[in-house]
Tab-separated table of C-alpha atoms in Angstrom:
chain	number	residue	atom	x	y	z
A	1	UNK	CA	91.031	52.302	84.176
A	2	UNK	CA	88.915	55.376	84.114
A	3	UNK	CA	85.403	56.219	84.166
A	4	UNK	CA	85.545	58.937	81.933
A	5	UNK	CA	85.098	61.094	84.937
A	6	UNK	CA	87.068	60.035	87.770
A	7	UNK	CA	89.704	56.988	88.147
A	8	UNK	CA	88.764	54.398	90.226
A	9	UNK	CA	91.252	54.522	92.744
A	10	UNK	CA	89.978	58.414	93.198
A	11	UNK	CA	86.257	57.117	93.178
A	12	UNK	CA	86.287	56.419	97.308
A	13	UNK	CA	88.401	59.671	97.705
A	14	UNK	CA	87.248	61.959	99.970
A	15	UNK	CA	87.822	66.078	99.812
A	16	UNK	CA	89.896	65.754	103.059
A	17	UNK	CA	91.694	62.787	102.303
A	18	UNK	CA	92.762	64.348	99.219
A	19	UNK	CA	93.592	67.438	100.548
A	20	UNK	CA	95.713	65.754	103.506
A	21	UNK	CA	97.622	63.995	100.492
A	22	UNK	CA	98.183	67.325	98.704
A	23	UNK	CA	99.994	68.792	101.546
A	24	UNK	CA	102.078	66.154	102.055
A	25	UNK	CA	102.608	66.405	98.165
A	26	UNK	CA	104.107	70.124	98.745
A	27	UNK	CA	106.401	70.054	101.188
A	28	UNK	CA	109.578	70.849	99.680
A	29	UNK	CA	108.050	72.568	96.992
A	30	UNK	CA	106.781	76.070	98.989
A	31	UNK	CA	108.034	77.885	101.961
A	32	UNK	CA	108.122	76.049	105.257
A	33	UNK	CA	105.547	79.358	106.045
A	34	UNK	CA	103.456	78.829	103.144
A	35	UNK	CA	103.111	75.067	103.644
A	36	UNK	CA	101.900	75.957	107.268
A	37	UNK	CA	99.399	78.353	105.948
A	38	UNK	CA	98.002	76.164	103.504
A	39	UNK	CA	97.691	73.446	106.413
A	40	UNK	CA	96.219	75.863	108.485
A	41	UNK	CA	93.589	77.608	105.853
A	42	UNK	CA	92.344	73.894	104.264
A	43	UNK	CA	92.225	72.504	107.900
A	44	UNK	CA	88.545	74.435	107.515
A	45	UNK	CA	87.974	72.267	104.996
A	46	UNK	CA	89.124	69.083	106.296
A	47	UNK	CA	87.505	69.550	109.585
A	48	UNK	CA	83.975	70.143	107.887
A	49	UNK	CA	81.386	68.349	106.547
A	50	UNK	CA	82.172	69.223	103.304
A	51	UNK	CA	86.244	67.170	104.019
A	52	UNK	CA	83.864	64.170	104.646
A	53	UNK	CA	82.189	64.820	100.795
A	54	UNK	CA	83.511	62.233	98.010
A	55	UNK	CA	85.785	64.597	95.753
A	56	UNK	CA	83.929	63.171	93.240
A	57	UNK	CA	80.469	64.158	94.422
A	58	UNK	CA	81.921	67.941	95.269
A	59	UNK	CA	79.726	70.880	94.147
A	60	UNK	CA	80.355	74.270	93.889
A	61	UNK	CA	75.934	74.702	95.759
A	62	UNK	CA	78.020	72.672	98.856
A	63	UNK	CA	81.206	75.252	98.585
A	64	UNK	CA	78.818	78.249	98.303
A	65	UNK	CA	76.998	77.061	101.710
A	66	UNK	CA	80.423	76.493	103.281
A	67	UNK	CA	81.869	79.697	102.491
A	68	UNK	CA	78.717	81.416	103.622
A	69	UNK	CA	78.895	79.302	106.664
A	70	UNK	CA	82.429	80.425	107.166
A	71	UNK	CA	81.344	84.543	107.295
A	72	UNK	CA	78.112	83.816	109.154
A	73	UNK	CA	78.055	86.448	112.136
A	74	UNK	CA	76.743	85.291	115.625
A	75	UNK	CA	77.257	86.928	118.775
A	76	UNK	CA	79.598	86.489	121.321
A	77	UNK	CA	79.653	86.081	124.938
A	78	UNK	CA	80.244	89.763	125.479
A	79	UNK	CA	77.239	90.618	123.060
A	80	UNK	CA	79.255	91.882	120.082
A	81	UNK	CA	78.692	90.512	116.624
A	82	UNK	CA	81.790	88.336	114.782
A	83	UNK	CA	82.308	86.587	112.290
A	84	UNK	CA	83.792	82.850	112.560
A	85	UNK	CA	86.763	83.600	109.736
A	86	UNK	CA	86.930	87.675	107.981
A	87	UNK	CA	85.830	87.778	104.696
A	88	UNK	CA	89.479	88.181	103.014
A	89	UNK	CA	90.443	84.446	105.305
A	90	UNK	CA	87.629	82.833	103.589
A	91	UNK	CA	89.230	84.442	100.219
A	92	UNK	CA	92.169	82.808	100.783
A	93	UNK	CA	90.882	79.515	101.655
A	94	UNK	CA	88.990	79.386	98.318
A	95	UNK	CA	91.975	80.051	96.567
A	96	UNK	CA	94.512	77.292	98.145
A	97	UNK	CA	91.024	75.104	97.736
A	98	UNK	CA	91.531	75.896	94.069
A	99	UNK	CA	94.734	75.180	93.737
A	100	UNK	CA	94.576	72.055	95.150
A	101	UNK	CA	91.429	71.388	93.126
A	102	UNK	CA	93.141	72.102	89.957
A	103	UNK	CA	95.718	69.670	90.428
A	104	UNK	CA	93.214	66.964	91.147
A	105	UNK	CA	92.167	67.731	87.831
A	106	UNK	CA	95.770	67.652	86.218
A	107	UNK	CA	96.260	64.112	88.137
A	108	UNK	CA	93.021	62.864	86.905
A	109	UNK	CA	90.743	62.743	90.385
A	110	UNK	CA	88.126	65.042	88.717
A	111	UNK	CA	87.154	66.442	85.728
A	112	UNK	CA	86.623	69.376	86.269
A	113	UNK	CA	87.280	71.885	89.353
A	114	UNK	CA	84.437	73.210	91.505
A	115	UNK	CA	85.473	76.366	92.791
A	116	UNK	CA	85.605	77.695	89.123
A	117	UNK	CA	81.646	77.583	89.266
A	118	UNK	CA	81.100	78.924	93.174
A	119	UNK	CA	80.174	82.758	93.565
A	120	UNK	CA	82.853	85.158	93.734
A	121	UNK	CA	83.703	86.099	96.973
A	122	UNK	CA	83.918	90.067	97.824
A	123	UNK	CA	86.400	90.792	99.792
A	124	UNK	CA	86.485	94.938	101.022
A	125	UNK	CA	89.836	96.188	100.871
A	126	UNK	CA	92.125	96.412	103.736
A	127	UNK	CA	92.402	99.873	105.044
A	128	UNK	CA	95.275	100.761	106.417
A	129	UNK	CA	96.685	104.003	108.709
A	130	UNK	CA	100.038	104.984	107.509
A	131	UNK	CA	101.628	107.439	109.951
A	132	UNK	CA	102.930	110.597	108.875
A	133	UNK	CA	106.311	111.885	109.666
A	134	UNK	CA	105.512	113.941	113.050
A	135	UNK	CA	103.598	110.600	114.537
A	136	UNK	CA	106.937	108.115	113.666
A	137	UNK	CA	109.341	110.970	115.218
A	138	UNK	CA	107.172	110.988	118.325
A	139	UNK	CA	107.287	106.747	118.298
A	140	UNK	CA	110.821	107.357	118.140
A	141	UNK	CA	111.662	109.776	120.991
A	142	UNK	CA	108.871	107.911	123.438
A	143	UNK	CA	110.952	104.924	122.999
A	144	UNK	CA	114.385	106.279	123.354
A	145	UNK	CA	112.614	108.176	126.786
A	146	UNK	CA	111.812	104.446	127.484
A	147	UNK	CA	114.904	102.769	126.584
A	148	UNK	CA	113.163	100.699	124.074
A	149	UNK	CA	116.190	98.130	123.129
A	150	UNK	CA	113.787	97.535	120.078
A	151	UNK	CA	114.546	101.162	118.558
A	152	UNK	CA	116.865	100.182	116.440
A	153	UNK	CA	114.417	97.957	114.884
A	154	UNK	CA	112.160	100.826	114.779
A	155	UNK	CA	114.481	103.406	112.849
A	156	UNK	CA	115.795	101.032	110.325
A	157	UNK	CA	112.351	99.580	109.524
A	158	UNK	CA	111.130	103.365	109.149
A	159	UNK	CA	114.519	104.601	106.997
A	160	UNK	CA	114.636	101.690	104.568
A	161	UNK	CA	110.688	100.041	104.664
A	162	UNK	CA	111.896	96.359	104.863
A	163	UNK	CA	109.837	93.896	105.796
A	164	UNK	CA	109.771	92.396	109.708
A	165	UNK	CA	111.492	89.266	108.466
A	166	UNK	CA	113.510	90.311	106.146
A	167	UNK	CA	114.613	92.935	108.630
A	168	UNK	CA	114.633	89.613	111.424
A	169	UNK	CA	116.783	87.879	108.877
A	170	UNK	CA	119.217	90.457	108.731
A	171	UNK	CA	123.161	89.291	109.245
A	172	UNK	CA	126.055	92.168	110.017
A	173	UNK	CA	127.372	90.495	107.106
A	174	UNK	CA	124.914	92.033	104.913
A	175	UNK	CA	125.659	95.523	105.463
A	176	UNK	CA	128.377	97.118	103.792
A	177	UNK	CA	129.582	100.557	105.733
A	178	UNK	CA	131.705	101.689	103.583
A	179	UNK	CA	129.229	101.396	100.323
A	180	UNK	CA	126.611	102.367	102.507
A	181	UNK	CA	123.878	99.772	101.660
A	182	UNK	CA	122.147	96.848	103.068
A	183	UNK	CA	121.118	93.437	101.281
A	184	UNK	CA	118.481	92.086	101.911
A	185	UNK	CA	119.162	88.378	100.800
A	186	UNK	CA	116.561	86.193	103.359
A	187	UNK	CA	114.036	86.605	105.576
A	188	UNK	CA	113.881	84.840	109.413
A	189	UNK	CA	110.475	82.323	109.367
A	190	UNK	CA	107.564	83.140	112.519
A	191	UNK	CA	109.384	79.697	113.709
A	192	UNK	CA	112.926	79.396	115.152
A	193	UNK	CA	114.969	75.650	115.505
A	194	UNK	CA	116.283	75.224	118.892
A	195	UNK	CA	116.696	78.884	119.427
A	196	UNK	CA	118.878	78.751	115.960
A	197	UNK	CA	117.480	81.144	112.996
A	198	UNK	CA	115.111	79.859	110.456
A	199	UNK	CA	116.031	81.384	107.384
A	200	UNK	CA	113.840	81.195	104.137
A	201	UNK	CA	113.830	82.826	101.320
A	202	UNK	CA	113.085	86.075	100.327
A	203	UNK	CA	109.180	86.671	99.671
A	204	UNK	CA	109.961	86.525	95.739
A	205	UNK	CA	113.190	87.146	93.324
A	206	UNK	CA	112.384	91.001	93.462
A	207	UNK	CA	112.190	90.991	97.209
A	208	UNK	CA	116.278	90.251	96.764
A	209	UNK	CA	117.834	93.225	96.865
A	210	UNK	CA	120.470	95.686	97.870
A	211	UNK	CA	118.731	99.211	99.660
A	212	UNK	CA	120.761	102.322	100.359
A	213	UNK	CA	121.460	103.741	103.663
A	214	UNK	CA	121.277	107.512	104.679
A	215	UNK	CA	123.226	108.902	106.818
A	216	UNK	CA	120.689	108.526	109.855
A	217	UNK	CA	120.160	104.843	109.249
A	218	UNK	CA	124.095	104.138	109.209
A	219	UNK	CA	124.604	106.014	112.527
A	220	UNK	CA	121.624	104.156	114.170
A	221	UNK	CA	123.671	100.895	112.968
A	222	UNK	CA	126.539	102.113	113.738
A	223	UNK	CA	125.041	102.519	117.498
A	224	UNK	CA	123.254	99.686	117.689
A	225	UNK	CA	126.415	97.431	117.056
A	226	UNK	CA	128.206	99.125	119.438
A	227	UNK	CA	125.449	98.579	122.210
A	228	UNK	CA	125.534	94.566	121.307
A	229	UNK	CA	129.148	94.323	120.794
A	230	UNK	CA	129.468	95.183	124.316
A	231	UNK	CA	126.797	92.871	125.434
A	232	UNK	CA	128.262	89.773	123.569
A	233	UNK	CA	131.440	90.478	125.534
A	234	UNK	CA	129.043	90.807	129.057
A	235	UNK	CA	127.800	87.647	128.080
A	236	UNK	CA	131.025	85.384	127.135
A	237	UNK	CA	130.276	82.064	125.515
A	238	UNK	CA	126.386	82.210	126.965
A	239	UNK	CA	125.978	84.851	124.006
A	240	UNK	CA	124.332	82.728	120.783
A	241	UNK	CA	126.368	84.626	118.019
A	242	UNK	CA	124.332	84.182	115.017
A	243	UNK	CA	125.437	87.094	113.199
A	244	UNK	CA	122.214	88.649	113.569
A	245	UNK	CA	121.963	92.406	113.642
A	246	UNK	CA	118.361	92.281	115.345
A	247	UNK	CA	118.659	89.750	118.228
A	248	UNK	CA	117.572	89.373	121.589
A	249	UNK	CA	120.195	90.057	124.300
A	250	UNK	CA	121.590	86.667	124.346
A	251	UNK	CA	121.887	86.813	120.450
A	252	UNK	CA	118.681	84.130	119.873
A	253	UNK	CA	116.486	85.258	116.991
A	254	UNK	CA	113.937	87.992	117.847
A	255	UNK	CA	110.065	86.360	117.334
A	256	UNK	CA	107.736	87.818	115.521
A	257	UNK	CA	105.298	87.991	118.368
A	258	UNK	CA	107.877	89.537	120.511
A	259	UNK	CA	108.330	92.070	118.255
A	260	UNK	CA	104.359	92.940	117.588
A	261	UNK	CA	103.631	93.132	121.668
A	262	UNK	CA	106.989	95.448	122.208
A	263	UNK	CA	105.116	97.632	119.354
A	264	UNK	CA	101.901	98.051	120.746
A	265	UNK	CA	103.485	99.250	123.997
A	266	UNK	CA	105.859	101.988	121.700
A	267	UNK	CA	102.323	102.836	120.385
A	268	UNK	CA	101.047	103.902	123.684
A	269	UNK	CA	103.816	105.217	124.883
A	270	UNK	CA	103.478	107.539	121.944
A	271	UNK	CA	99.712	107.705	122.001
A	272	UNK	CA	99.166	106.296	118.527
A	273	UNK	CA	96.356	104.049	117.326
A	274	UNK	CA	96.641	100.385	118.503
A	275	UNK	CA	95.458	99.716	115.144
A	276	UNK	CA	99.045	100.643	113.199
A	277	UNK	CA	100.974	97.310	112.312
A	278	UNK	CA	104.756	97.520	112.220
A	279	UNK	CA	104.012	97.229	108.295
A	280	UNK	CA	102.833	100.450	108.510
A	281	UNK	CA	106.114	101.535	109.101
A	282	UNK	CA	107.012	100.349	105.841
A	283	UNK	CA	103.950	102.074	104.255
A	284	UNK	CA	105.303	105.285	105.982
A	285	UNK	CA	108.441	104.850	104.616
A	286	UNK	CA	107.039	104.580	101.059
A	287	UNK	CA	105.085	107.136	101.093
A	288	UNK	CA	107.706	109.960	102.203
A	289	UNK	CA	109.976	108.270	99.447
A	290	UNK	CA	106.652	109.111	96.589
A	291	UNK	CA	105.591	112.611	98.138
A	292	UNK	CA	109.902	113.364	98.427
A	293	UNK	CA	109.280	113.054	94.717
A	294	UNK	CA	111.303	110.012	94.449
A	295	UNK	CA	110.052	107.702	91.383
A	296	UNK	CA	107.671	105.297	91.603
A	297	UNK	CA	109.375	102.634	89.628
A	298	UNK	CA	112.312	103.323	91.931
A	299	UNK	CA	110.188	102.918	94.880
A	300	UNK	CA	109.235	99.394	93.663
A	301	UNK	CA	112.628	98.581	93.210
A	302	UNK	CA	113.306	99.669	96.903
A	303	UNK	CA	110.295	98.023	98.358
A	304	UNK	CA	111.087	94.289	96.288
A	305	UNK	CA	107.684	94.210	94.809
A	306	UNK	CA	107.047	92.290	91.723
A	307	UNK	CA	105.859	94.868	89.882
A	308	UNK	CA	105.012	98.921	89.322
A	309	UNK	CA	101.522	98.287	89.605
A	310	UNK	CA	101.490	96.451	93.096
A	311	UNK	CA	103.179	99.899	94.489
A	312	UNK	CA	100.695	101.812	92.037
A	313	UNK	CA	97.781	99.860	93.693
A	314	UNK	CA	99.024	100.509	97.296
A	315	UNK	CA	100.137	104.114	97.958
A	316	UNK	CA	97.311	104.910	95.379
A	317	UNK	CA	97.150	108.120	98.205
A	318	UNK	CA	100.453	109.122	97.776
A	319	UNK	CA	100.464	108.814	93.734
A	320	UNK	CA	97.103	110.680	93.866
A	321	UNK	CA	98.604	113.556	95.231
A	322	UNK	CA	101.940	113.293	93.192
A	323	UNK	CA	99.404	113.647	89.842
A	324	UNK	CA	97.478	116.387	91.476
A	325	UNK	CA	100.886	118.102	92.216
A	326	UNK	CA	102.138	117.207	88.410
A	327	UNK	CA	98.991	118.575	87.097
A	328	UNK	CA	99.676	121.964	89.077
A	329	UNK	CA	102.751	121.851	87.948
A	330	UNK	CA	101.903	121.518	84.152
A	331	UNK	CA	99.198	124.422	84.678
A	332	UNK	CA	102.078	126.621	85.717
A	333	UNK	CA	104.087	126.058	82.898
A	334	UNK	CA	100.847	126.073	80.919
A	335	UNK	CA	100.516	129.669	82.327
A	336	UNK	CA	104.235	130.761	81.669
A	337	UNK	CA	103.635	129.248	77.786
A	338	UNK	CA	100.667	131.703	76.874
A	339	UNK	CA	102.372	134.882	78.789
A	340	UNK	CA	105.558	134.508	76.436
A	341	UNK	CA	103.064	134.059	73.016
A	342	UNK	CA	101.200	136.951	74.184
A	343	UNK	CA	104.509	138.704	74.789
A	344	UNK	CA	106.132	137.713	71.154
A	345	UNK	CA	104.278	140.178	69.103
A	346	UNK	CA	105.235	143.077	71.175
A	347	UNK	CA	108.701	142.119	70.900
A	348	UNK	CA	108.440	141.726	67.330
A	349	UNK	CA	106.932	145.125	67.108
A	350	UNK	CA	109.837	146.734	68.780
């Protein structure tokens, strides 16, 4: 029987109790990597005084002190001023708070759901460095100097801006020679089973999709198969063939981790910021495919985001200089317009 604002059985619920519950409740339902993100940004919750608060008795005053407790800066042992989570983690954990929160609602624990009443949360938008074309040749040739046995990763991330995992994930399987294209049909999770290849899905159903390969990306395959072919028959049986095209040298799935440290030293090598991400290499790509004139719809399609205005929103400095160029462009023709109606009449008079 209910209350009229909570059942009973909900009344001795705590907020962590109920949010242990909920996670259990999604398993199956999400990625394995979203479930452990969701574990990972409510264990903030669950962990403070607020998971020891009734549900019930939640208020959005206690989840505006929390967040605000969450960005409070102290200093460090080294002096420098930090915050405890950034301001776009505490986002995030008010948003899988409120989707948990609105289920309560839908399963009766509440009546309403808290977070729809805290403050909004500003959250400054990410900037990031997207290197131009003379910085990623350099990152290239420093790492072929170095026999970096991750340039192959490098090029193809650069040529066809994949994602890591998806990239990870890749299978020889998925990449037709002769059609010259590459699916991209999974993506290889941050956590590998008994050195055996996690595969989840793709990020969403546009992420699913099948990217063309110029000529320098199929010869840098073409290469790099060659190069592992030989090492799979160095290595006999002790090579793990899991059909993956990116691998480490006993064919066990590359980690992310790996991957990001073997980065930072090609950054140096090259002398480039620490502070580019290998998904800047897939900003880079993006942006030579926009300012190469290619169309931004098409560019969405290439990049598997949900939607024109995502890619709108994110190279917003690439399609700012496309307009200015298209606006230049429509001034000349503007120009070339009012020459030939001056011109008519002194045609006609001939």
């Amino acid at each position: 029987e209910r209350n009229g604002v909570v059942s009973k059985d909900a009344e001795r619920q705590t907020v962590a109790g109920f949010l242990a519950t909920w996670l259990v409740g999604k398993q199956g339902t999400v990625r394995a990597n979203t479930q452990k993100r969701y574990g990972e940004l409510l264990k903030h919750v669950m962990d403070s005084d607020i998971g020891k608060v009734k549900l019930s008795a939640l208020r959005s005053t206690q989840l505006n002190a929390f967040y605000a407790q969450l960005l409070a800066q102290h200093l460090t042992q080294k002096g420098q001023t930090t915050r405890t989570l950034s301001p776009r983690t505490v986002h995030h954990v008010h948003v899988v708070l409120h989707t948990a929160l609105r289920d309560a609602v839908k399963d009766d624990y509440v009546s309403n759901n808290v977070c729809d009443k805290t403050k909004r949360l500003r959250v400054p938008r990410a900037k990031t460095y997207t290197p131009n074309a003379d910085e990623m040749k350099r990152l290239l040739v420093k790492a072929a100097e170095a026999g970096d046995r991750f340039l192959p990763l490098w090029r193809i991330a650069m040529l066809t801006g994949a994602r890591l995992g998806e990239l990870l994930g890749l299978q020889w399987q998925d990449i037709d020679f002769d059609a010259k294209t590459v699916m991209i049909r999974r993506t290889l999770l941050q956590s590998t089973r008994n050195g055996k290849p996690d595969f989840g899905e793709p990020k969403s159903e546009q992420s699913r999709r099948t990217l063309p390969l110029i000529p320098d990306a199929l010869d840098a395959l073409r290469q790099h198969r060659q190069e592992q072919l030989e090492q799979r028959l160095l290595l006999g049986s002790d090579y793990a063939n899991h059909d993956l095209v990116f691998a480490t040298h006993t064919g066990t799935p590359l980690s992310h981790r790996n991957c990001l440290h073997a980065f930072k030293l090609a950054l140096s090598r090259a002398g480039l910021p620490d502070s580019i991400r290998i998904h800047d290499l897939r900003h880079a790509a993006a942006t030579f495919w926009l300012k190469a004139g290619v169309p931004l719809k098409v560019v969405s399609i290439l990049l598997g985001h949900s939607g024109v205005g995502i890619t709108a929103n994110t190279y917003t400095h690439a399609v700012v200089g496309l307009e200015i160029e298209a606006v230049e462009k429509l001034g000349r023709v503007i120009s070339i317009l009012s020459l030939i109606h001056i011109s008519e009449p002194t045609r006609q008079a001939e």
